Amino acid sequence: MPKAIGYAAQAADKPLQYFEFERRDPTASDVEIEILYCGVCHSDLHQARNEWGGTVFPCVPGHEIVGKVTRVGSNVSKYKVGDTVGVGCMVDSCRTCANCEDGYEQYCDNGFVGTYNGEDKHSGGVTFGGYSNRITVTEDFVLKVSDKLDLAGVAPLLCAGITTYSPLRHWGVTNGHKVGVVGLGGLGHMAVKLAKAMGAEVVLFTTSPSKVDDAKRLGADHVVISKDEEQMKAWRNSLDFILNTVAAPHDLDAYLSLLRLNGTMTLVGVPAESHPSPAVYNLIAKRRSLAGSLIGGIAETQEMLDFCAEHGITSDIEMIAMDDINEAYERMLKSDVKYRFVIDMATLKQK
Ligand code: NAP
Ligand code: ZN
Ligand code: ZN
């Protein structure tokens, strides 16, 4: 079996460090990929530190993968050696439940196979993610990536891009809608770009006054400092939809009260501790909805990648070396990312 190298967390309270393991030889339906870039999602940090529970160690995080195909199995029809491809948060699912059949593999009733910390159908062990030099994935969970875009900037689309695109589409964001985005991190900055490209008037809510100019450059029509009550008041009862990407518990009422009649706020951030329960009054007063959304299906992820290629949308990234990953996690915890770290896998060397 091909040897792989990567970075793994050996325990929740340990920094990531160099790790050697094996990938499977491609089966008839598999694609083997040399990883060029891998984005750093806040979910990687949550899981490497076991903040959601259930992390199996050693854990090799990474689910925003772009690379080149190096080998294909005999039945693979969609990809050939040399193609540029992507892999996101899932590497398989049951494929037979109603949700899988409808293209909602992320909501598989039997649980999708996560790109890392998932149950590996082949080895019986755990899956290892993209902080590594290579990966083998069944072709149905591999995405086509346009060579027209900057490939390092494409990597974060595989999670941050689809996680924001899917709810914007599901809740029908379009021309003329007023859309709020809460938090300008990896997910938030993609939400701003995508909502803008879908025709919305975008209001960005941030706790970081230093991000105001960037938010406007990224496409926000208005920027609100969420700690400023007067600024928040000005937006009451006005927004059609809010996408909340914040990775920490906070007062949801402050945002629910900004929705107009029948408006929805969708949570995509998954803090380690729950948010305080919102007040019922805020929901009934304007028939508002509070919802959640998880990444996106494979077909929708391809649709999002094609949409981004058509509109020239990529992530604004800070490229890091593999050795810098622990420092990057610390900066992410301080909301100090402009706006996604991406690991240049050429910096990962055998030790
Ligand atoms: P990130 O880059 O760290 O961005 C989160 C942003 O939230 C920060 O930049 C900051 O923006 C804001 N924030 C952080 N702490 C805050 C606090 N205490 N109070 C208010 N605002 C705060 O993280 P990310 O990678 O975008 O991920 C965001 C969350 O989504 C994570 O919990 C992640 O696990 C989750 N996620 C969910 C899915 C899904 O399918 N639902 C997929 C991927 C990730 P400002 O500086 O602008 O305030
Ligand atoms: Zn992610
Ligand atoms: Zn299923």
Coordinates of C-alpha atoms and ligand atoms in Angstrom, one line a residue:
M1 CA 0.0 0.0 0.0
P2 CA 1.3 3.5 -0.8
K3 CA 3.0 5.2 2.1
A4 CA 1.6 8.7 3.0
I5 CA 3.0 11.4 5.2
G6 CA 1.0 14.1 6.9
Y7 CA 0.4 16.0 10.2
A8 CA -1.8 14.5 12.9
A9 CA -3.0 15.4 16.4
Q10 CA -2.1 12.5 18.7
A11 CA -4.4 13.7 21.5
A12 CA -6.8 16.6 22.1
D13 CA -4.3 18.6 24.1
K14 CA -1.3 18.0 21.8
P15 CA -0.1 20.1 18.9
L16 CA -0.2 18.5 15.4
Q17 CA 3.0 16.8 14.4
Y18 CA 4.5 14.8 11.6
F19 CA 2.9 11.4 11.0
E20 CA 3.4 8.5 8.6
F21 CA 0.6 6.2 7.6
E22 CA -0.7 4.2 4.6
R23 CA -3.3 4.9 1.9
R24 CA -5.0 2.1 0.1
D25 CA -4.1 1.1 -3.5
P26 CA -6.8 2.4 -5.8
T27 CA -9.7 0.0 -6.2
A28 CA -11.5 -0.3 -9.6
S29 CA -13.6 2.8 -8.8
D30 CA -10.9 4.9 -6.9
V31 CA -9.0 8.0 -7.9
E32 CA -5.6 8.5 -6.3
I33 CA -4.7 12.2 -5.8
E34 CA -1.5 14.0 -5.1
I35 CA -2.6 16.8 -2.7
L36 CA -1.3 20.3 -3.8
Y37 CA -3.2 22.5 -1.3
C38 CA -5.4 22.0 1.7
G39 CA -7.5 24.7 3.4
V40 CA -7.7 25.0 7.2
C41 CA -11.3 25.0 8.4
H42 CA -12.3 25.9 12.0
S43 CA -13.9 22.4 12.1
D44 CA -10.4 21.0 11.8
L45 CA -9.5 22.7 15.0
H46 CA -12.7 21.7 16.8
Q47 CA -12.1 18.1 15.9
A48 CA -8.3 18.0 16.4
R49 CA -9.0 19.2 20.0
N50 CA -12.0 16.9 20.4
E51 CA -14.3 19.8 21.0
W52 CA -17.3 18.0 19.5
G53 CA -16.4 14.7 21.2
G54 CA -15.8 11.5 19.2
T55 CA -12.4 12.3 17.7
V56 CA -10.3 9.1 17.1
F57 CA -6.6 9.8 17.5
P58 CA -4.3 10.0 15.7
C59 CA -6.4 12.5 13.7
V60 CA -5.2 13.9 10.3
P61 CA -7.5 16.8 9.7
G62 CA -8.2 18.6 6.3
H63 CA -11.3 18.6 4.1
E64 CA -10.6 21.4 1.6
I65 CA -8.4 19.4 -0.8
V66 CA -7.2 20.3 -4.3
G67 CA -4.7 18.1 -6.2
K68 CA -3.8 16.2 -9.3
V69 CA -4.9 12.7 -10.2
T70 CA -1.9 10.3 -10.2
R71 CA -3.7 6.9 -10.7
V72 CA -7.2 5.7 -11.5
G73 CA -8.9 2.3 -11.1
S74 CA -10.0 0.3 -14.1
N75 CA -13.7 1.4 -13.9
V76 CA -13.1 5.1 -13.4
S77 CA -14.7 7.0 -16.2
K78 CA -14.8 10.7 -15.0
Y79 CA -11.2 11.3 -14.3
K80 CA -7.8 10.6 -15.9
V81 CA -4.2 10.9 -14.7
G82 CA -3.2 14.6 -14.6
D83 CA -6.7 16.0 -14.0
T84 CA -7.1 18.8 -11.4
V85 CA -9.6 17.7 -8.8
G86 CA -11.1 18.5 -5.4
V87 CA -12.2 16.6 -2.4
G88 CA -14.4 18.1 0.3
C89 CA -15.9 16.9 3.7
M90 CA -17.2 13.6 2.5
V91 CA -15.5 10.6 0.8
D92 CA -18.5 8.2 0.7
S93 CA -22.0 7.6 2.0
C94 CA -24.5 4.7 2.0
R95 CA -25.8 5.8 -1.5
T96 CA -29.1 3.9 -1.0
C97 CA -31.1 5.9 1.6
A98 CA -33.7 8.4 0.3
N99 CA -31.4 11.4 1.1
C100 CA -28.4 9.9 -0.8
E101 CA -30.7 9.1 -3.7
D102 CA -31.9 12.7 -3.8
G103 CA -28.3 14.0 -3.9
Y104 CA -28.2 15.0 -0.2
E105 CA -25.3 12.7 0.8
Q106 CA -24.5 15.2 3.6
Y107 CA -27.8 14.2 5.3
C108 CA -27.3 10.4 4.7
D109 CA -29.5 8.5 7.1
N110 CA -26.7 6.1 7.7
G111 CA -24.1 8.8 8.2
F112 CA -21.7 10.0 5.5
V113 CA -18.1 8.9 5.6
G114 CA -16.1 12.0 6.7
T115 CA -12.9 12.8 4.8
Y116 CA -11.2 12.4 8.2
N117 CA -12.3 10.9 11.5
G118 CA -14.8 8.9 9.5
E119 CA -15.4 5.1 9.5
D120 CA -13.2 3.9 6.7
K121 CA -15.1 1.2 4.7
H122 CA -11.9 -0.2 3.3
S123 CA -9.6 -0.5 6.3
G124 CA -12.3 -0.7 9.0
G125 CA -10.3 2.0 10.8
V126 CA -10.6 5.7 10.6
T127 CA -10.2 8.0 7.6
F128 CA -7.3 10.4 7.4
G129 CA -7.7 13.9 5.8
G130 CA -6.0 16.4 3.6
Y131 CA -3.1 17.6 5.8
S132 CA -1.1 15.0 3.9
N133 CA 0.6 14.4 0.5
R134 CA -1.9 12.0 -1.0
I135 CA -5.4 10.6 -0.7
T136 CA -7.4 7.8 -2.4
V137 CA -11.1 8.5 -2.9
T138 CA -14.0 6.8 -4.8
E139 CA -14.6 8.7 -8.0
D140 CA -18.2 9.6 -7.1
F141 CA -17.0 11.8 -4.3
V142 CA -14.3 13.6 -6.3
L143 CA -15.0 17.0 -7.9
K144 CA -13.8 18.6 -11.1
V145 CA -11.8 21.8 -10.6
S146 CA -11.3 24.4 -13.3
D147 CA -7.7 25.1 -14.1
K148 CA -8.7 28.7 -14.9
L149 CA -8.8 29.6 -11.2
D150 CA -6.0 30.0 -8.7
L151 CA -5.9 26.5 -7.2
A152 CA -4.8 27.5 -3.7
G153 CA -7.8 29.8 -3.6
V154 CA -10.1 27.1 -4.8
A155 CA -9.3 24.7 -2.0
P156 CA -11.5 26.5 0.6
L157 CA -14.4 26.3 -1.7
L158 CA -14.6 22.6 -0.9
C159 CA -15.9 23.3 2.6
A160 CA -16.3 27.0 3.2
G161 CA -17.7 27.6 -0.3
I162 CA -20.3 24.8 -0.3
T163 CA -21.3 25.3 3.3
T164 CA -22.4 28.9 2.5
Y165 CA -23.5 28.3 -1.1
S166 CA -26.0 25.5 -0.2
P167 CA -28.1 27.5 2.3
L168 CA -28.0 30.7 0.2
R169 CA -29.5 28.6 -2.6
H170 CA -31.9 26.6 -0.4
W171 CA -33.4 29.7 1.1
G172 CA -33.6 31.2 -2.4
V173 CA -31.3 34.2 -2.1
T174 CA -31.6 36.3 -5.2
N175 CA -31.7 39.8 -6.7
G176 CA -33.1 42.4 -4.3
H177 CA -32.8 40.3 -1.1
K178 CA -31.2 41.9 1.9
V179 CA -28.9 39.2 3.3
G180 CA -27.0 39.4 6.6
V181 CA -23.7 37.5 7.1
V182 CA -22.5 37.1 10.7
G183 CA -18.7 36.7 11.2
L184 CA -16.0 37.4 8.6
G185 CA -13.9 34.3 8.8
G186 CA -13.4 31.5 6.3
L187 CA -17.1 30.7 5.9
G188 CA -18.2 34.3 6.3
H189 CA -16.0 35.8 3.6
M190 CA -17.2 33.2 1.1
A191 CA -20.8 33.9 2.1
V192 CA -20.3 37.6 1.3
K193 CA -18.8 36.9 -2.1
L194 CA -21.5 34.3 -3.0
A195 CA -24.5 36.3 -1.8
K196 CA -23.2 39.3 -3.7
A197 CA -22.8 37.2 -6.9
M198 CA -26.4 35.9 -6.4
G199 CA -27.6 39.5 -6.5
A200 CA -28.3 40.2 -2.8
E201 CA -27.6 43.4 -0.9
V202 CA -25.2 42.1 1.7
V203 CA -24.9 43.3 5.3
L204 CA -21.8 42.0 7.1
F205 CA -21.9 41.8 10.9
T206 CA -18.5 41.6 12.6
T207 CA -16.9 41.8 16.0
S208 CA -13.7 43.1 14.4
P209 CA -13.5 46.8 13.5
S210 CA -10.3 46.1 11.7
K211 CA -12.2 44.0 9.1
V212 CA -14.5 46.8 7.9
D213 CA -12.5 47.8 4.8
D214 CA -11.9 44.2 3.8
A215 CA -15.6 43.4 4.1
K216 CA -16.4 46.1 1.6
R217 CA -13.7 45.0 -0.8
L218 CA -15.0 41.5 -0.6
G219 CA -18.5 42.7 -1.6
A220 CA -20.4 43.8 1.5
D221 CA -22.7 46.8 0.8
H222 CA -22.9 47.6 4.5
V223 CA -20.7 46.6 7.5
V224 CA -22.1 46.6 11.1
I225 CA -20.0 46.3 14.2
S226 CA -22.1 43.9 16.1
K227 CA -21.0 45.1 19.6
D228 CA -22.5 48.5 18.8
E229 CA -26.2 48.5 19.8
E230 CA -27.1 51.6 17.9
Q231 CA -25.7 50.2 14.7
M232 CA -27.6 47.0 15.3
K233 CA -30.9 48.8 16.0
A234 CA -30.7 50.5 12.6
W235 CA -31.2 47.0 10.9
R236 CA -34.2 45.8 13.0
N237 CA -37.0 44.0 11.0
S238 CA -35.1 44.5 7.7
L239 CA -33.3 41.4 6.5
D240 CA -34.8 38.6 4.4
F241 CA -32.1 36.0 5.4
I242 CA -29.1 35.8 7.8
L243 CA -26.3 33.3 7.5
N244 CA -24.6 32.9 10.9
T245 CA -21.1 31.5 10.6
V246 CA -19.8 32.3 14.2
A247 CA -17.8 29.5 15.8
A248 CA -18.6 30.6 19.4
P249 CA -21.8 30.7 21.5
H250 CA -23.5 34.1 21.4
D251 CA -26.9 35.8 21.8
L252 CA -29.0 34.8 18.8
D253 CA -31.8 37.3 19.6
A254 CA -29.5 40.1 18.6
Y255 CA -29.7 38.8 15.1
L256 CA -33.2 37.2 15.0
S257 CA -34.7 40.7 15.8
L258 CA -33.1 42.0 12.5
L259 CA -35.2 39.6 10.3
R260 CA -38.3 40.9 8.6
L261 CA -41.6 39.1 8.4
N262 CA -41.0 35.4 7.5
G263 CA -37.3 35.9 7.6
T264 CA -34.9 33.0 8.4
M265 CA -31.6 32.9 10.2
T266 CA -29.6 29.8 9.3
L267 CA -26.8 28.6 11.6
V268 CA -23.7 27.0 10.1
G269 CA -21.2 27.7 12.9
V270 CA -20.9 24.7 15.3
P271 CA -19.5 26.1 18.6
A272 CA -18.2 23.6 21.2
E273 CA -20.8 24.9 23.6
S274 CA -24.5 25.6 22.6
H275 CA -25.8 29.1 22.1
P276 CA -28.1 30.4 24.9
S277 CA -31.7 29.6 23.9
P278 CA -33.3 32.4 21.9
A279 CA -36.5 34.1 23.1
V280 CA -39.7 32.7 21.7
Y281 CA -41.1 36.2 21.4
N282 CA -38.6 37.2 18.8
L283 CA -39.6 34.2 16.6
I284 CA -43.4 34.6 16.9
A285 CA -43.4 38.4 16.6
K286 CA -42.6 38.2 12.8
R287 CA -43.1 34.5 12.1
R288 CA -39.3 34.1 11.9
S289 CA -37.4 30.9 11.5
L290 CA -34.2 29.6 13.0
A291 CA -32.6 26.9 10.9
G292 CA -29.3 25.0 10.4
S293 CA -27.5 23.7 7.3
L294 CA -24.7 21.2 6.8
I295 CA -22.1 21.5 3.9
G296 CA -23.8 20.4 0.6
G297 CA -24.3 17.3 -1.6
I298 CA -21.8 16.2 -4.2
A299 CA -23.8 17.4 -7.2
E300 CA -24.4 20.8 -5.5
T301 CA -20.7 21.1 -4.7
Q302 CA -19.9 20.6 -8.4
E303 CA -22.6 23.2 -9.2
M304 CA -20.9 25.6 -6.7
L305 CA -17.4 25.1 -8.2
D306 CA -18.8 25.7 -11.6
F307 CA -20.6 28.9 -10.4
C308 CA -17.4 30.1 -8.8
A309 CA -15.4 29.4 -12.0
E310 CA -18.0 31.3 -14.0
H311 CA -18.0 34.3 -11.6
G312 CA -14.2 34.2 -10.9
I313 CA -14.8 33.6 -7.2
T314 CA -12.0 32.1 -5.0
S315 CA -11.2 32.4 -1.4
D316 CA -8.8 35.1 -0.1
I317 CA -6.1 33.1 1.4
E318 CA -2.9 33.2 3.5
M319 CA -0.7 30.5 2.4
I320 CA 1.2 28.7 5.1
A321 CA 3.8 25.9 5.3
M322 CA 2.8 22.6 6.9
D323 CA 5.0 23.3 9.9
D324 CA 3.0 26.5 10.6
I325 CA -0.3 24.7 11.3
N326 CA -0.3 25.0 15.1
E327 CA 0.4 28.7 15.0
A328 CA -2.4 29.0 12.4
Y329 CA -4.8 27.4 14.8
E330 CA -3.9 29.9 17.5
R331 CA -4.5 32.8 15.1
M332 CA -7.8 31.3 14.0
L333 CA -9.0 31.3 17.6
K334 CA -8.3 35.1 17.7
S335 CA -10.3 35.7 14.5
D336 CA -7.0 36.7 13.0
V337 CA -7.2 35.1 9.5
K338 CA -7.4 36.9 6.2
Y339 CA -9.6 34.9 5.4
R340 CA -8.5 31.3 5.1
F341 CA -5.2 29.6 5.8
V342 CA -4.2 27.2 3.0
I343 CA -1.4 24.7 3.4
D344 CA 1.1 24.6 0.5
M345 CA 1.6 20.8 0.5
A346 CA 5.0 21.3 -1.3
T347 CA 6.3 22.3 2.2
L348 CA 5.4 18.8 3.7
K349 CA 8.7 16.9 3.7
Q350 CA 9.5 13.3 4.8
K351 CA 11.3 13.4 8.1
Ligands
NAP1 P1 -13.3 31.1 11.3 O1 -12.6 31.4 10.1 O2 -12.6 31.1 12.6 O3 -14.5 32.3 11.4 C1 -15.4 32.5 12.4 C2 -15.7 33.9 12.6 O4 -16.6 34.1 13.6 C3 -14.5 34.8 13.1 O5 -13.6 35.2 12.0 C4 -15.2 35.9 13.7 O6 -15.6 36.9 12.8 C5 -16.4 35.3 14.3 N1 -16.2 35.0 15.7 C6 -15.4 34.2 16.3 N2 -15.5 34.1 17.6 C7 -16.5 34.9 17.9 C8 -17.1 35.3 19.1 N3 -16.7 34.9 20.3 N4 -18.2 36.2 19.0 C9 -18.6 36.6 17.8 N5 -18.0 36.3 16.7 C10 -17.0 35.5 16.7 O7 -14.2 29.8 11.2 P2 -14.8 29.1 9.9 O8 -13.8 28.1 9.4 O9 -15.4 30.1 9.1 O10 -15.9 28.2 10.6 C11 -17.0 28.8 11.3 C12 -17.8 27.8 12.1 O11 -18.5 27.0 11.1 C13 -17.0 26.8 12.9 O12 -17.7 26.5 14.1 C14 -17.0 25.5 12.0 O13 -16.8 24.3 12.7 C15 -18.3 25.6 11.4 N6 -18.5 24.9 10.1 C16 -19.7 24.4 9.9 C17 -20.0 23.7 8.7 C18 -21.4 23.2 8.4 O14 -21.5 22.3 7.5 N7 -22.4 23.7 9.1 C19 -19.0 23.6 7.7 C20 -17.7 24.2 8.0 C21 -17.5 24.8 9.2 P3 -15.5 38.5 13.1 O15 -14.1 38.8 13.4 O16 -15.9 39.1 11.8 O17 -16.4 38.8 14.2
ZN2 ZN -14.9 22.6 7.0
ZN3 ZN -27.4 7.4 2.6

